[in-house]
GROMACS .gro file of C-alpha atoms in nm:
model
  383
    1MET     CA    1  -0.186   3.340   1.194
    2ALA     CA    2  -0.558   3.354   1.375
    3ASP     CA    3  -0.759   3.386   1.015
    4HIS     CA    4  -0.614   3.044   0.935
    5CYS     CA    5  -0.759   2.867   1.295
    6SER     CA    6  -1.053   2.737   1.132
    7PRO     CA    7  -1.317   2.610   1.391
    8THR     CA    8  -1.238   2.268   1.367
    9PHE     CA    9  -0.813   2.279   1.354
   10ALA     CA   10  -0.899   2.508   1.641
   11ASP     CA   11  -1.140   2.186   1.817
   12LEU     CA   12  -0.891   2.012   1.794
   13ALA     CA   13  -0.574   2.204   1.865
   14GLY     CA   14  -0.787   2.229   2.230
   15GLN     CA   15  -0.843   1.892   2.331
   16LEU     CA   16  -0.456   1.770   2.183
   17GLY     CA   17  -0.369   2.054   2.500
   18PHE     CA   18  -0.296   2.368   2.303
   19SER     CA   19  -0.354   2.701   2.105
   20CYS     CA   20  -0.417   2.732   1.714
   21GLU     CA   21  -0.324   3.104   1.775
   22GLU     CA   22  -0.111   3.138   1.958
   23ALA     CA   23   0.074   2.836   1.765
   24GLY     CA   24   0.405   2.973   1.680
   25GLY     CA   25   0.485   3.167   1.355
   26LEU     CA   26   0.699   2.980   1.067
   27VAL     CA   27   0.883   2.769   1.337
   28GLU     CA   28   0.858   2.761   1.648
   29PHE     CA   29   1.126   2.650   1.909
   30ARG     CA   30   1.030   2.494   2.261
   31SER     CA   31   1.168   2.269   2.525
   32PRO     CA   32   1.135   1.789   2.503
   33PHE     CA   33   1.044   1.877   2.879
   34ALA     CA   34   0.801   2.097   2.767
   35LEU     CA   35   0.535   1.872   2.584
   36GLU     CA   36   0.264   1.695   2.657
   37ASN     CA   37   0.418   1.334   2.714
   38TRP     CA   38   0.748   1.146   2.739
   39THR     CA   39   0.689   0.964   2.406
   40LEU     CA   40   0.632   1.274   2.152
   41PRO     CA   41   1.024   1.344   2.194
   42VAL     CA   42   1.152   1.088   2.242
   43LEU     CA   43   0.955   1.030   1.830
   44GLU     CA   44   1.074   1.288   1.718
   45LEU     CA   45   1.401   1.210   1.860
   46THR     CA   46   1.388   0.853   1.671
   47ILE     CA   47   1.179   0.984   1.366
   48VAL     CA   48   1.445   1.297   1.262
   49LEU     CA   49   1.787   1.104   1.364
   50GLY     CA   50   1.654   0.848   1.153
   51ALA     CA   51   1.550   1.074   0.844
   52LEU     CA   52   1.841   1.269   0.893
   53LEU     CA   53   2.101   0.909   0.934
   54ALA     CA   54   1.940   0.817   0.604
   55LEU     CA   55   2.047   1.078   0.449
   56TRP     CA   56   2.393   1.126   0.553
   57TYR     CA   57   2.487   0.733   0.377
   58ALA     CA   58   2.186   0.801   0.054
   59ILE     CA   59   2.536   1.102   0.047
   60VAL     CA   60   2.776   0.861   0.061
   61ARG     CA   61   2.614   0.581  -0.141
   62LEU     CA   62   2.620   0.898  -0.442
   63ARG     CA   63   2.959   0.966  -0.356
   64ARG     CA   64   3.188   0.641  -0.299
   65HIS     CA   65   2.988   0.410  -0.552
   66GLY     CA   66   2.793   0.629  -0.759
   67ASP     CA   67   2.410   0.590  -0.704
   68PRO     CA   68   2.186   0.797  -0.629
   69THR     CA   69   1.833   0.633  -0.636
   70ASN     CA   70   1.875   0.723  -0.238
   71LEU     CA   71   1.906   1.115  -0.257
   72VAL     CA   72   1.676   1.076  -0.509
   73LEU     CA   73   1.455   0.868  -0.311
   74TRP     CA   74   1.466   1.091   0.001
   75PHE     CA   75   1.392   1.407  -0.138
   76GLY     CA   76   1.137   1.292  -0.325
   77ALA     CA   77   0.933   1.161  -0.114
   78THR     CA   78   0.977   1.501   0.070
   79ALA     CA   79   0.869   1.705  -0.313
   80TYR     CA   80   0.607   1.429  -0.203
   81LEU     CA   81   0.501   1.653   0.151
   82PHE     CA   82   0.515   1.958  -0.026
   83VAL     CA   83   0.279   1.924  -0.241
   84ILE     CA   84   0.030   1.696  -0.067
   85GLU     CA   85   0.062   1.820   0.288
   86PRO     CA   86  -0.038   2.231   0.318
   87PRO     CA   87  -0.360   2.225   0.084
   88LEU     CA   88  -0.464   1.987   0.449
   89TYR     CA   89  -0.367   2.239   0.683
   90PHE     CA   90  -0.461   2.554   0.546
   91PRO     CA   91  -0.745   2.388   0.255
   92ALA     CA   92  -0.849   2.834   0.287
   93ALA     CA   93  -0.536   2.985   0.177
   94PHE     CA   94  -0.610   2.652  -0.183
   95GLY     CA   95  -0.969   2.806  -0.160
   96ILE     CA   96  -1.051   2.400  -0.093
   97GLU     CA   97  -1.255   2.520   0.250
   98ASP     CA   98  -1.627   2.433   0.084
   99HIS     CA   99  -1.490   2.072  -0.044
  100VAL     CA  100  -1.168   1.975   0.223
  101ASP     CA  101  -1.215   2.080   0.643
  102THR     CA  102  -0.946   1.991   0.817
  103MET     CA  103  -0.836   1.674   0.830
  104PHE     CA  104  -0.673   1.603   1.119
  105ALA     CA  105  -0.444   1.808   1.417
  106HIS     CA  106  -0.085   1.739   1.524
  107ASN     CA  107  -0.015   1.788   1.895
  108VAL     CA  108   0.309   2.076   1.889
  109PHE     CA  109   0.730   1.942   1.901
  110THR     CA  110   1.006   2.043   1.954
  111VAL     CA  111   1.039   2.191   1.652
  112ASP     CA  112   0.733   2.326   1.418
  113PHE     CA  113   0.686   2.453   1.116
  114LEU     CA  114   0.329   2.659   1.023
  115TRP     CA  115   0.150   2.801   1.262
  116GLY     CA  116   0.139   2.401   1.450
  117ARG     CA  117   0.052   2.280   1.165
  118LEU     CA  118   0.335   2.065   1.081
  119PRO     CA  119   0.589   1.984   1.297
  120LEU     CA  120   0.912   1.858   1.181
  121TYR     CA  121   0.949   1.505   1.248
  122ILE     CA  122   0.665   1.411   1.016
  123ILE     CA  123   0.873   1.620   0.744
  124ALA     CA  124   1.154   1.382   0.827
  125ILE     CA  125   0.977   1.069   0.846
  126TYR     CA  126   0.825   1.046   0.468
  127PRO     CA  127   1.197   1.058   0.350
  128LEU     CA  128   1.251   0.775   0.645
  129MET     CA  129   1.023   0.540   0.651
  130ALA     CA  130   1.038   0.548   0.199
  131THR     CA  131   1.393   0.432   0.291
  132MET     CA  132   1.333   0.166   0.447
  133ALA     CA  133   1.083   0.003   0.270
  134PHE     CA  134   1.218   0.059  -0.028
  135GLY     CA  135   1.516  -0.056   0.028
  136ILE     CA  136   1.421  -0.411   0.190
  137ILE     CA  137   1.291  -0.520  -0.163
  138ARG     CA  138   1.613  -0.374  -0.318
  139MET     CA  139   1.850  -0.550  -0.165
  140LEU     CA  140   1.530  -0.841  -0.150
  141GLY     CA  141   1.656  -0.819  -0.561
  142ILE     CA  142   1.245  -0.851  -0.657
  143PHE     CA  143   1.312  -0.526  -0.845
  144ARG     CA  144   1.564  -0.620  -1.083
  145ARG     CA  145   1.383  -1.009  -1.099
  146TYR     CA  146   1.000  -0.899  -1.143
  147GLY     CA  147   0.963  -0.523  -1.274
  148VAL     CA  148   0.963  -0.217  -1.084
  149LEU     CA  149   0.543  -0.249  -1.083
  150ILE     CA  150   0.563  -0.552  -0.867
  151GLY     CA  151   0.864  -0.418  -0.661
  152ALA     CA  152   0.662  -0.025  -0.585
  153ALA     CA  153   0.405  -0.305  -0.471
  154CYS     CA  154   0.597  -0.488  -0.259
  155VAL     CA  155   0.763  -0.155  -0.104
  156GLY     CA  156   0.494  -0.029  -0.034
  157TYR     CA  157   0.350  -0.353   0.099
  158VAL     CA  158   0.625  -0.357   0.321
  159HIS     CA  159   0.519  -0.019   0.359
  160HIS     CA  160   0.178  -0.019   0.548
  161ALA     CA  161   0.417  -0.239   0.813
  162PHE     CA  162   0.622  -0.002   1.000
  163TYR     CA  163   0.375   0.228   0.896
  164GLU     CA  164   0.098   0.097   1.102
  165ILE     CA  165   0.279   0.057   1.411
  166PHE     CA  166   0.311   0.421   1.370
  167ASP     CA  167  -0.039   0.485   1.315
  168HIS     CA  168  -0.202   0.311   1.559
  169LEU     CA  169   0.000   0.439   1.836
  170GLY     CA  170  -0.002   0.799   1.791
  171PRO     CA  171  -0.437   0.896   1.853
  172GLN     CA  172  -0.393   0.762   2.154
  173LEU     CA  173  -0.017   0.917   2.321
  174ARG     CA  174  -0.181   1.267   2.156
  175TRP     CA  175   0.103   1.234   1.848
  176TRP     CA  176  -0.211   1.402   1.671
  177GLU     CA  177  -0.569   1.393   1.619
  178TRP     CA  178  -0.831   1.280   1.375
  179SER     CA  179  -1.166   1.555   1.255
  180LEU     CA  180  -1.362   1.266   1.312
  181ASP     CA  181  -1.717   1.507   1.171
  182ASN     CA  182  -1.484   1.524   0.838
  183PRO     CA  183  -1.705   1.291   0.598
  184LEU     CA  184  -1.339   1.207   0.380
  185ASN     CA  185  -1.202   1.006   0.737
  186GLN     CA  186  -1.510   0.785   0.707
  187PRO     CA  187  -1.513   0.517   0.745
  188MET     CA  188  -1.316   0.419   1.090
  189PHE     CA  189  -1.056   0.149   1.112
  190ASP     CA  190  -1.068   0.154   1.560
  191SER     CA  191  -0.900   0.495   1.600
  192VAL     CA  192  -0.719   0.562   1.221
  193PRO     CA  193  -0.920   0.596   0.909
  194MET     CA  194  -0.978   0.448   0.615
  195GLY     CA  195  -0.759   0.650   0.385
  196SER     CA  196  -0.447   0.633   0.629
  197VAL     CA  197  -0.477   0.332   0.683
  198VAL     CA  198  -0.483   0.192   0.266
  199VAL     CA  199  -0.393   0.525   0.004
  200PHE     CA  200  -0.124   0.724   0.284
  201ALA     CA  201   0.004   0.386   0.500
  202ALA     CA  202   0.080   0.207   0.090
  203LEU     CA  203  -0.061   0.351  -0.201
  204TRP     CA  204   0.123   0.647  -0.173
  205PRO     CA  205   0.475   0.541  -0.123
  206MET     CA  206   0.458   0.283  -0.399
  207SER     CA  207   0.315   0.581  -0.638
  208LEU     CA  208   0.615   0.745  -0.539
  209ALA     CA  209   0.818   0.356  -0.549
  210PHE     CA  210   0.736   0.301  -0.871
  211CYS     CA  211   0.903   0.673  -0.974
  212VAL     CA  212   1.173   0.571  -0.841
  213GLN     CA  213   1.271   0.311  -0.965
  214TYR     CA  214   1.175   0.398  -1.275
  215PHE     CA  215   1.320   0.715  -1.383
  216VAL     CA  216   1.630   0.616  -1.180
  217GLY     CA  217   1.690   0.289  -1.014
  218ARG     CA  218   1.682   0.084  -1.323
  219HIS     CA  219   1.924   0.245  -1.502
  220VAL     CA  220   2.130   0.329  -1.202
  221ASP     CA  221   2.068  -0.153  -1.176
  222ASP     CA  222   2.260  -0.110  -1.535
  223GLY     CA  223   2.556   0.138  -1.528
  224LYS     CA  224   2.398   0.479  -1.639
  225ARG     CA  225   2.538   0.777  -1.506
  226PHE     CA  226   2.335   1.086  -1.393
  227THR     CA  227   2.456   1.435  -1.411
  228GLY     CA  228   2.369   1.642  -1.130
  229ILE     CA  229   2.093   1.854  -1.383
  230GLU     CA  230   1.947   1.501  -1.483
  231LEU     CA  231   1.941   1.427  -1.096
  232THR     CA  232   1.839   1.714  -1.023
  233TRP     CA  233   1.446   1.746  -1.319
  234ARG     CA  234   1.385   1.358  -1.219
  235THR     CA  235   1.344   1.441  -0.830
  236ILE     CA  236   1.085   1.674  -0.821
  237VAL     CA  237   0.945   1.487  -1.215
  238ILE     CA  238   0.928   1.213  -0.947
  239GLY     CA  239   0.765   1.370  -0.667
  240LEU     CA  240   0.503   1.584  -0.853
  241LEU     CA  241   0.383   1.229  -1.033
  242ALA     CA  242   0.371   0.988  -0.699
  243SER     CA  243   0.116   1.311  -0.647
  244VAL     CA  244  -0.069   1.224  -0.950
  245GLY     CA  245  -0.007   0.843  -0.860
  246THR     CA  246  -0.208   0.842  -0.494
  247PHE     CA  247  -0.506   1.004  -0.666
  248LEU     CA  248  -0.550   0.769  -0.964
  249LEU     CA  249  -0.439   0.449  -0.662
  250PRO     CA  250  -0.750   0.524  -0.529
  251LEU     CA  251  -0.985   0.584  -0.747
  252PRO     CA  252  -1.142   0.281  -0.740
  253ALA     CA  253  -1.275   0.374  -0.309
  254THR     CA  254  -1.329   0.801  -0.394
  255VAL     CA  255  -1.580   0.621  -0.678
  256ILE     CA  256  -1.747   0.377  -0.610
  257GLY     CA  257  -1.792   0.506  -0.229
  258MET     CA  258  -1.864   0.824  -0.306
  259ASN     CA  259  -2.214   0.860  -0.121
  260ASN     CA  260  -2.107   0.562   0.088
  261THR     CA  261  -1.901   0.528   0.360
  262THR     CA  262  -1.965   0.171   0.457
  263ILE     CA  263  -1.880   0.109   0.049
  264ARG     CA  264  -1.579   0.316   0.061
  265GLY     CA  265  -1.445   0.114   0.323
  266ILE     CA  266  -1.496  -0.211   0.159
  267VAL     CA  267  -1.345  -0.122  -0.130
  268TYR     CA  268  -1.025   0.015   0.052
  269ALA     CA  269  -0.998  -0.310   0.198
  270LEU     CA  270  -1.040  -0.511  -0.123
  271GLU     CA  271  -0.785  -0.278  -0.246
  272LEU     CA  272  -0.495  -0.359   0.062
  273ALA     CA  273  -0.562  -0.697   0.087
  274VAL     CA  274  -0.507  -0.750  -0.339
  275LEU     CA  275  -0.225  -0.556  -0.293
  276ALA     CA  276  -0.082  -0.687   0.027
  277ILE     CA  277  -0.148  -1.069  -0.062
  278GLY     CA  278   0.057  -1.017  -0.392
  279ALA     CA  279   0.331  -0.852  -0.311
  280ALA     CA  280   0.370  -1.065   0.026
  281LEU     CA  281   0.362  -1.367  -0.230
  282VAL     CA  282   0.620  -1.186  -0.429
  283MET     CA  283   0.860  -1.167  -0.120
  284ILE     CA  284   0.787  -1.520   0.035
  285ARG     CA  285   0.842  -1.652  -0.293
  286GLN     CA  286   1.225  -1.436  -0.410
  287TRP     CA  287   1.318  -1.529  -0.038
  288THR     CA  288   1.270  -1.857  -0.114
  289ALA     CA  289   1.409  -1.940  -0.417
  290LEU     CA  290   1.795  -1.627  -0.328
  291ARG     CA  291   1.750  -1.944  -0.023
  292ARG     CA  292   1.796  -2.196  -0.256
  293GLY     CA  293   2.040  -2.063  -0.474
  294THR     CA  294   1.758  -2.062  -0.744
  295ALA     CA  295   1.743  -1.656  -0.817
  296THR     CA  296   2.059  -1.473  -0.880
  297PRO     CA  297   2.155  -1.282  -0.551
  298PRO     CA  298   2.084  -0.927  -0.535
  299GLN     CA  299   2.395  -0.703  -0.604
  300TYR     CA  300   2.251  -0.394  -0.344
  301THR     CA  301   2.326  -0.430   0.044
  302ASP     CA  302   2.175  -0.137   0.235
  303PRO     CA  303   2.327  -0.171   0.628
  304PHE     CA  304   2.144   0.128   0.745
  305VAL     CA  305   1.832   0.068   0.657
  306GLN     CA  306   1.894  -0.342   0.783
  307ARG     CA  307   2.000  -0.139   1.085
  308PHE     CA  308   1.791   0.145   1.169
  309ALA     CA  309   1.443  -0.106   1.080
  310THR     CA  310   1.626  -0.337   1.310
  311LEU     CA  311   1.574  -0.004   1.575
  312TYR     CA  312   1.227   0.125   1.495
  313LEU     CA  313   1.059  -0.156   1.523
  314ILE     CA  314   1.274  -0.243   1.925
  315ILE     CA  315   1.193   0.184   1.986
  316PHE     CA  316   0.800   0.136   1.845
  317ALA     CA  317   0.755  -0.183   2.072
  318ALA     CA  318   0.844   0.027   2.395
  319LEU     CA  319   0.643   0.217   2.277
  320TRP     CA  320   0.386  -0.008   2.280
  321ILE     CA  321   0.468  -0.169   2.598
  322ALA     CA  322   0.436   0.143   2.788
  323ALA     CA  323   0.083   0.238   2.627
  324LEU     CA  324  -0.065  -0.109   2.706
  325PRO     CA  325  -0.222  -0.029   3.012
  326ASP     CA  326  -0.354   0.219   2.985
  327PHE     CA  327  -0.481   0.057   2.608
  328PHE     CA  328  -0.632  -0.244   2.757
  329ALA     CA  329  -0.810   0.011   3.040
  330ALA     CA  330  -1.050   0.157   2.770
  331ILE     CA  331  -1.378   0.157   2.694
  332ASN     CA  332  -1.561   0.159   2.448
  333GLY     CA  333  -1.215   0.242   2.215
  334GLU     CA  334  -1.136   0.494   2.508
  335THR     CA  335  -0.828   0.597   2.775
  336THR     CA  336  -0.989   0.683   3.074
  337ASN     CA  337  -0.818   1.056   2.965
  338GLY     CA  338  -1.049   1.007   2.669
  339ASP     CA  339  -0.807   0.909   2.412
  340PRO     CA  340  -0.909   0.646   2.091
  341ILE     CA  341  -0.730   0.329   2.157
  342GLY     CA  342  -0.550   0.138   1.752
  343ASN     CA  343  -0.596  -0.228   1.732
  344LEU     CA  344  -0.336  -0.384   1.871
  345TRP     CA  345  -0.406  -0.703   1.688
  346TYR     CA  346  -0.406  -0.484   1.335
  347THR     CA  347  -0.101  -0.342   1.451
  348ALA     CA  348   0.102  -0.731   1.607
  349ALA     CA  349   0.008  -0.796   1.252
  350CYS     CA  350   0.153  -0.572   1.127
  351PHE     CA  351   0.495  -0.605   1.351
  352VAL     CA  352   0.526  -0.981   1.227
  353ILE     CA  353   0.530  -0.831   0.831
  354ALA     CA  354   0.813  -0.532   0.883
  355THR     CA  355   0.961  -0.828   1.110
  356ALA     CA  356   1.067  -1.048   0.920
  357SER     CA  357   1.105  -0.849   0.629
  358VAL     CA  358   1.416  -0.739   0.851
  359LEU     CA  359   1.501  -1.067   0.855
  360ALA     CA  360   1.482  -1.175   0.575
  361THR     CA  361   1.773  -0.871   0.448
  362PHE     CA  362   2.002  -1.053   0.677
  363THR     CA  363   1.853  -1.421   0.535
  364VAL     CA  364   1.996  -1.413   0.114
  365PRO     CA  365   2.320  -1.479  -0.009
  366ARG     CA  366   2.484  -1.145  -0.174
  367SER     CA  367   2.645  -1.126  -0.511
  368GLN     CA  368   3.054  -1.154  -0.442
  369ALA     CA  369   3.123  -0.937  -0.726
  370THR     CA  370   2.951  -0.626  -0.661
  371PRO     CA  371   2.808  -0.633  -0.262
  372GLU     CA  372   2.743  -0.318  -0.272
  373ALA     CA  373   2.603  -0.168  -0.583
  374PRO     CA  374   2.733  -0.208  -0.964
  375ALA     CA  375   3.040  -0.108  -1.071
  376SER     CA  376   2.923   0.050  -1.352
  377ALA     CA  377   2.703   0.258  -1.222
  378VAL     CA  378   2.980   0.574  -1.119
  379SER     CA  379   2.828   0.886  -1.180
  380THR     CA  380   2.919   1.135  -1.291
  381VAL     CA  381   2.832   1.409  -1.078
  382PRO     CA  382   3.115   1.600  -0.868
  383SER     CA  383   3.187   1.489  -0.542
   0.00000   0.00000   0.00000
């Protein structure tokens, strides 16, 4: 697959310590003890295990409670991944090399696909992160009270907090490398492109959540039953439309900042600020109303999300603590090994938001009638 080793990717791979031309095939396996550093297998195990548990719990919810929402979310996020990621890895194969050069390169992990481009954990992180963020908002009853759009915005906000904890740590620990010469990655927010901070951390999960709740979630909440065929086509549509939403939502920054990266960064920041402030106010208002008893208690609980989101925060806190000595020894934004560092204060704020979001799900009252799912939402999908 050497013909797909573009100069940019080959250079990024070299910086990460592997050769593009020698990177496997469709799938490649390595010893976890032969990776760049010990944090790579820890990251990989955490994310892959979490995604598998999320899938298992989604299947359990469907079989026991007739609620396919989590399963549609899981596969919808995966479908979105396979629409978005391959063109970024092989722009020449998709005929877009004149417009989109290689934006980044992942390091090699225990399991890799597509000639070193796609680690297994990247496939897993899409449904896992979406499940955690969506589950938190659903447990707080925000979709039921405020509707699909506002609920989706809150999902984007919570997803952003969880994702940026990961996003600002990866470059320092050589989980991936960004191409600084690619104009699409500009402007940078320390070691992270603003496009990643806003589009991939907040806007794509908002788009996905909107589609999932619109096509499936709200109907399940009202007791509608779906057949297997209905769920299949709705999941495919969700993956495709979520991709369209990811193109539409950042358009203000894309259009206004087309010829000026500084303006693009400002508009990105404004979009994120509007989303964050609005979502935070809604979440605080809903939590307060639930605690005071002035809002209807949510009918949905998700113990997997509560437990795994807690574990995720603990593991990433440990990874960040392990990275702090090199972080504080960095000069001009780079460690002594030449790796870029993220923004510690922004990450700390994201830790606070993510932790508060998880704690909120433990501190609100639950409906006594239906602790798991609406009783009428019995699926016709064969069990």
